[in-house]
Amino acid sequence: MLRCSPSKDSRDSEGAWILTAATALIRKITYMTQTIGIIGSGLVGKAVARLAIAAGHKVVISNSRGAESVKELIEELGPLASAGTTEEVVAAGDIVTLSIPIAATEQLPGDKFAGKVVLDQTNYYPAFGANDVLDKGELTSSELVAQRLPGAKVVKGFHNLSWLHMKADATPAGSANRTTLPIAGDDAGAKRAVTEFFDKIGFDAIDAGSLADSWRIEPSTPIYFWAYAPTVDLQATGPDAEAAYTQPGKPVSREEAQRLIDTAERPTPIGGTFEGMPQVHVDLFMAQASAATTAN
C-alpha cells in the first residue's frame, strides 16, 4: 500500500490557515478585553460605562473629585470597572472617552494623550462658557480638543444623543432597527477602532469626514439630538411623559444619517442652545444628574 506524504505546498497552506485562524482568535480575544478609559462620571460617562461593560469591556473611570467619589458607581458596575486618576485612565484606555464639558478639556494633561484613540463626546454650548475661536468658526470644537491633546487620535462621536437614548437606542448587531451614529476624525485607524466599539455596544457608525468637517454633526445641526429622541409634547411633564421620552427614538438608517450630514448648514450663531428642549428632558436631567456636570 502506498503512503502519500502531504506536499510542501499543502503543508504550507495548512500552516498558513492555522496561523490566520489563530491570529483572528487572538485579535477577537484581545478586542473583547479592551479597556475603555472614561474621563467624567456624570450621566454621559455612566451611560458609556454601562454599555461598554455590557459588551464585555473593562472600564477605568476618573472624575475631577477623585476615585472615592465614584466608589458606589464602581461597585454597581462590577468587577470589570475600576476607578483611577485621569493619568491612569489615559494610560489604561485602548479608547479614551471625553465625557465632560468642552471647557474641562483645557485642564487635561494634554501631553499624556499622544498616540491614544480619543472619543470626543464634548459639545460647545456658549451658555456654559463662550469661546471666541469657536464662535468665529476658526476651528470646530473637536479641532480645538485635538489642539489641547497634541498627538492624540481624536474622533468626534457619541456626542449627539442624550444619555437616556445611548441606552434606549442601542441594539444588538444585525437588528433590523439598528440606528446609525456619525463619527469624524483625521486618523483612519482611530475611526475604525471607534466604529468597532460602537458595533459592540449597539450602534452602526457612518463617517462624516475630518475634524474640520465635524461641524456637520455639532449641536444645532440636523443629526444632533432630535434625530435620536422620540417625539414628545415639548411641555409635557410627569411620569407618563418620562415613560414616553425614555423609549427608543425612531431608528436612524445609514442612508438617513448620510442625508442629514450632507444637508447640514453651519449654524449661526455656532454652538448649542437649550431653546425648545423638551421639558421632560430638563426634568430628568435635574432628577438624575449628580453634582458633576455632563457632556450633553
C-alpha positions as semicolon CSV with decimal commas, in nm:
position;residue;x (nm);y (nm);z (nm)
1;M;0,000;0,000;0,000
2;L;0,142;0,337;-0,099
3;R;0,156;0,611;0,161
4;C;0,147;0,963;0,026
5;S;0,305;1,236;0,234
6;P;0,146;1,581;0,216
7;S;0,321;1,803;-0,034
8;K;0,518;2,103;0,086
9;D;0,260;2,334;-0,072
10;S;-0,028;2,167;0,114
11;R;0,164;2,179;0,443
12;D;0,242;2,546;0,385
13;S;-0,120;2,614;0,300
14;E;-0,244;2,432;0,610
15;G;0,010;2,611;0,826
16;A;-0,093;2,947;0,685
17;W;-0,459;2,870;0,752
18;I;-0,386;2,770;1,113
19;L;-0,180;3,087;1,165
20;T;-0,455;3,303;1,019
21;A;-0,722;3,139;1,235
22;A;-0,506;3,170;1,547
23;T;-0,434;3,536;1,473
24;A;-0,806;3,607;1,426
25;L;-0,885;3,435;1,755
26;I;-0,618;3,629;1,940
27;R;-0,747;3,954;1,794
28;K;-1,103;3,863;1,896
29;I;-0,999;3,778;2,250
30;T;-0,786;4,093;2,273
31;Y;-1,068;4,308;2,142
32;M;-1,321;4,160;2,380
33;T;-1,099;4,256;2,673
34;Q;-1,029;4,608;2,553
35;T;-1,022;4,873;2,822
36;I;-1,229;5,186;2,776
37;G;-1,096;5,482;2,970
38;I;-1,374;5,721;3,067
39;I;-1,295;6,073;3,177
40;G;-1,605;6,201;3,352
41;S;-1,856;6,011;3,567
42;G;-2,166;6,220;3,508
43;L;-2,474;6,095;3,324
44;V;-2,289;6,057;2,994
45;G;-1,986;5,883;3,142
46;K;-2,208;5,643;3,335
47;A;-2,406;5,559;3,020
48;V;-2,087;5,483;2,827
49;A;-1,955;5,269;3,113
50;R;-2,271;5,059;3,134
51;L;-2,281;4,996;2,760
52;A;-1,910;4,912;2,749
53;I;-1,932;4,666;3,036
54;A;-2,241;4,502;2,889
55;A;-2,031;4,444;2,574
56;G;-1,753;4,278;2,774
57;H;-1,509;4,566;2,803
58;K;-1,315;4,672;3,107
59;V;-1,362;5,034;3,207
60;V;-1,150;5,272;3,412
61;I;-1,325;5,590;3,522
62;S;-1,199;5,921;3,656
63;N;-1,351;6,250;3,753
64;S;-1,233;6,577;3,896
65;R;-1,338;6,484;4,252
66;G;-1,121;6,175;4,288
67;A;-1,165;5,798;4,300
68;E;-1,364;5,797;4,625
69;S;-1,645;5,990;4,459
70;V;-1,707;5,707;4,209
71;K;-1,685;5,424;4,463
72;E;-2,058;5,347;4,454
73;L;-2,061;5,356;4,074
74;I;-1,770;5,112;4,055
75;E;-1,948;4,875;4,296
76;E;-2,263;4,896;4,083
77;L;-2,073;4,826;3,760
78;G;-1,897;4,521;3,898
79;P;-1,557;4,356;3,852
80;L;-1,490;4,494;3,503
81;A;-1,490;4,850;3,640
82;S;-1,226;5,040;3,834
83;A;-1,150;5,400;3,927
84;G;-0,833;5,591;3,859
85;T;-0,677;5,930;3,813
86;T;-0,704;6,098;3,477
87;E;-0,348;5,993;3,400
88;E;-0,428;5,632;3,492
89;V;-0,739;5,636;3,273
90;V;-0,541;5,765;2,978
91;A;-0,265;5,510;3,028
92;A;-0,507;5,218;3,060
93;G;-0,756;5,303;2,788
94;D;-0,742;5,149;2,443
95;I;-1,005;5,411;2,370
96;V;-1,037;5,714;2,599
97;T;-1,369;5,897;2,610
98;L;-1,405;6,263;2,696
99;S;-1,741;6,251;2,873
100;I;-1,700;6,603;3,008
101;P;-1,782;6,962;2,910
102;I;-1,551;7,105;2,647
103;A;-1,427;7,374;2,887
104;A;-1,288;7,100;3,112
105;T;-1,059;6,970;2,836
106;E;-0,836;7,271;2,895
107;Q;-0,742;7,120;3,234
108;L;-0,647;6,777;3,098
109;P;-0,283;6,662;3,098
110;G;-0,253;6,704;2,723
111;D;0,096;6,558;2,699
112;K;-0,030;6,219;2,823
113;F;-0,263;6,158;2,529
114;A;-0,010;6,117;2,247
115;G;-0,092;5,811;2,037
116;K;-0,423;5,747;2,213
117;V;-0,758;5,700;2,038
118;V;-0,976;5,969;2,198
119;L;-1,354;5,964;2,157
120;D;-1,458;6,327;2,184
121;Q;-1,808;6,349;2,330
122;T;-1,781;6,717;2,415
123;N;-2,018;6,978;2,276
124;Y;-1,988;7,353;2,255
125;Y;-2,267;7,537;2,436
126;P;-2,181;7,908;2,467
127;A;-2,409;7,937;2,771
128;F;-2,153;7,725;2,960
129;G;-1,863;7,947;2,855
130;A;-1,813;8,128;2,527
131;N;-1,503;8,069;2,316
132;D;-1,407;8,333;2,062
133;V;-1,225;8,089;1,831
134;L;-1,527;7,861;1,815
135;D;-1,772;8,149;1,783
136;K;-1,584;8,273;1,476
137;G;-1,575;7,928;1,320
138;E;-1,196;7,928;1,303
139;L;-1,193;7,573;1,441
140;T;-1,452;7,307;1,506
141;S;-1,487;7,210;1,870
142;S;-1,307;6,880;1,805
143;E;-1,020;7,057;1,630
144;L;-0,985;7,267;1,945
145;V;-0,982;6,949;2,156
146;A;-0,716;6,799;1,928
147;Q;-0,502;7,110;1,974
148;R;-0,527;7,068;2,351
149;L;-0,426;6,699;2,327
150;P;-0,126;6,702;2,091
151;G;-0,059;6,367;1,929
152;A;-0,398;6,221;2,023
153;K;-0,606;6,047;1,756
154;V;-0,928;6,239;1,816
155;V;-1,260;6,106;1,683
156;K;-1,578;6,308;1,725
157;G;-1,867;6,081;1,815
158;F;-2,124;5,958;2,066
159;H;-2,190;6,322;2,143
160;N;-2,514;6,382;1,958
161;L;-2,772;6,189;2,158
162;S;-2,872;6,213;2,522
163;W;-2,751;5,980;2,794
164;L;-3,101;5,832;2,804
165;H;-3,101;5,737;2,438
166;M;-2,750;5,597;2,445
167;K;-2,912;5,316;2,640
168;A;-3,257;5,313;2,480
169;D;-3,139;5,321;2,117
170;A;-2,867;5,055;2,149
171;T;-2,948;4,723;1,977
172;P;-2,756;4,402;1,902
173;A;-2,563;4,364;1,577
174;G;-2,787;4,255;1,292
175;S;-3,101;4,412;1,441
176;A;-3,343;4,542;1,182
177;N;-3,399;4,856;1,391
178;R;-3,033;4,940;1,447
179;T;-2,950;5,310;1,450
180;T;-2,652;5,484;1,293
181;L;-2,426;5,739;1,463
182;P;-2,187;5,979;1,287
183;I;-1,815;6,000;1,356
184;A;-1,549;6,238;1,227
185;G;-1,173;6,236;1,254
186;D;-0,839;6,260;1,076
187;D;-0,698;5,915;1,158
188;A;-0,844;5,620;0,965
189;G;-0,728;5,363;1,221
190;A;-0,884;5,556;1,508
191;K;-1,214;5,586;1,323
192;R;-1,204;5,213;1,257
193;A;-1,146;5,144;1,628
194;V;-1,440;5,365;1,727
195;T;-1,661;5,204;1,462
196;E;-1,581;4,859;1,607
197;F;-1,651;4,987;1,959
198;F;-1,987;5,128;1,850
199;D;-2,075;4,797;1,687
200;K;-2,008;4,614;2,012
201;I;-2,217;4,850;2,226
202;G;-2,516;4,862;1,992
203;F;-2,475;5,109;1,705
204;D;-2,364;5,136;1,345
205;A;-2,130;5,422;1,253
206;I;-2,101;5,640;0,946
207;D;-1,801;5,851;0,852
208;A;-1,884;6,222;0,845
209;G;-1,536;6,328;0,735
210;S;-1,243;6,500;0,900
211;L;-1,230;6,700;1,222
212;A;-1,259;7,011;1,006
213;D;-1,584;6,866;0,868
214;S;-1,720;6,780;1,212
215;W;-1,924;7,099;1,225
216;R;-2,177;6,894;1,023
217;I;-2,252;6,685;1,332
218;E;-2,218;6,952;1,603
219;P;-2,506;7,098;1,806
220;S;-2,786;7,269;1,612
221;T;-2,736;7,052;1,301
222;P;-2,997;6,802;1,171
223;I;-2,820;6,492;1,305
224;Y;-2,778;6,632;1,654
225;F;-3,013;6,516;1,933
226;W;-3,356;6,535;1,771
227;A;-3,292;6,253;1,523
228;Y;-3,237;6,009;1,812
229;A;-3,511;6,109;2,056
230;P;-3,878;6,006;2,046
231;T;-4,133;6,270;1,956
232;V;-4,295;6,413;2,268
233;D;-4,503;6,712;2,368
234;L;-4,241;6,977;2,445
235;Q;-4,432;7,097;2,751
236;A;-4,532;6,757;2,891
237;T;-4,417;6,660;3,240
238;G;-4,479;6,381;3,487
239;P;-4,446;6,001;3,485
240;D;-4,628;5,942;3,155
241;A;-4,408;6,195;2,975
242;E;-4,096;6,042;3,129
243;A;-4,202;5,692;3,026
244;A;-4,260;5,810;2,669
245;Y;-3,936;6,004;2,650
246;T;-3,714;5,722;2,772
247;Q;-3,830;5,494;2,489
248;P;-3,605;5,446;2,184
249;G;-3,627;5,705;1,913
250;K;-3,704;5,612;1,554
251;P;-3,401;5,420;1,417
252;V;-3,170;5,631;1,200
253;S;-3,063;5,430;0,897
254;R;-2,726;5,472;0,729
255;E;-2,899;5,640;0,436
256;E;-3,085;5,881;0,661
257;A;-2,772;5,961;0,860
258;Q;-2,586;6,037;0,537
259;R;-2,866;6,265;0,420
260;L;-2,865;6,455;0,749
261;I;-2,487;6,500;0,729
262;D;-2,494;6,609;0,365
263;T;-2,773;6,864;0,411
264;A;-2,620;7,029;0,720
265;E;-2,553;7,402;0,713
266;R;-2,320;7,558;0,964
267;P;-2,533;7,714;1,239
268;T;-2,533;8,086;1,302
269;P;-2,452;8,151;1,579
270;I;-2,229;7,849;1,630
271;G;-2,298;7,622;1,927
272;G;-2,584;7,453;2,105
273;T;-2,881;7,606;2,274
274;F;-3,141;7,476;2,518
275;E;-3,419;7,664;2,344
276;G;-3,701;7,426;2,252
277;M;-3,565;7,139;2,463
278;P;-3,845;6,911;2,588
279;Q;-3,939;6,996;2,946
280;V;-3,926;6,628;3,034
281;H;-3,561;6,620;2,929
282;V;-3,487;6,903;3,169
283;D;-3,686;6,731;3,444
284;L;-3,500;6,401;3,401
285;F;-3,166;6,576;3,390
286;M;-3,235;6,760;3,711
287;A;-3,358;6,441;3,877
288;Q;-3,068;6,218;3,765
289;A;-2,768;6,449;3,744
290;S;-2,506;6,426;4,016
291;A;-2,303;6,722;4,130
292;A;-2,075;6,656;3,830
293;T;-2,151;6,828;3,504
294;T;-2,205;6,622;3,190
295;A;-2,123;6,639;2,823
296;N;-2,483;6,654;2,698
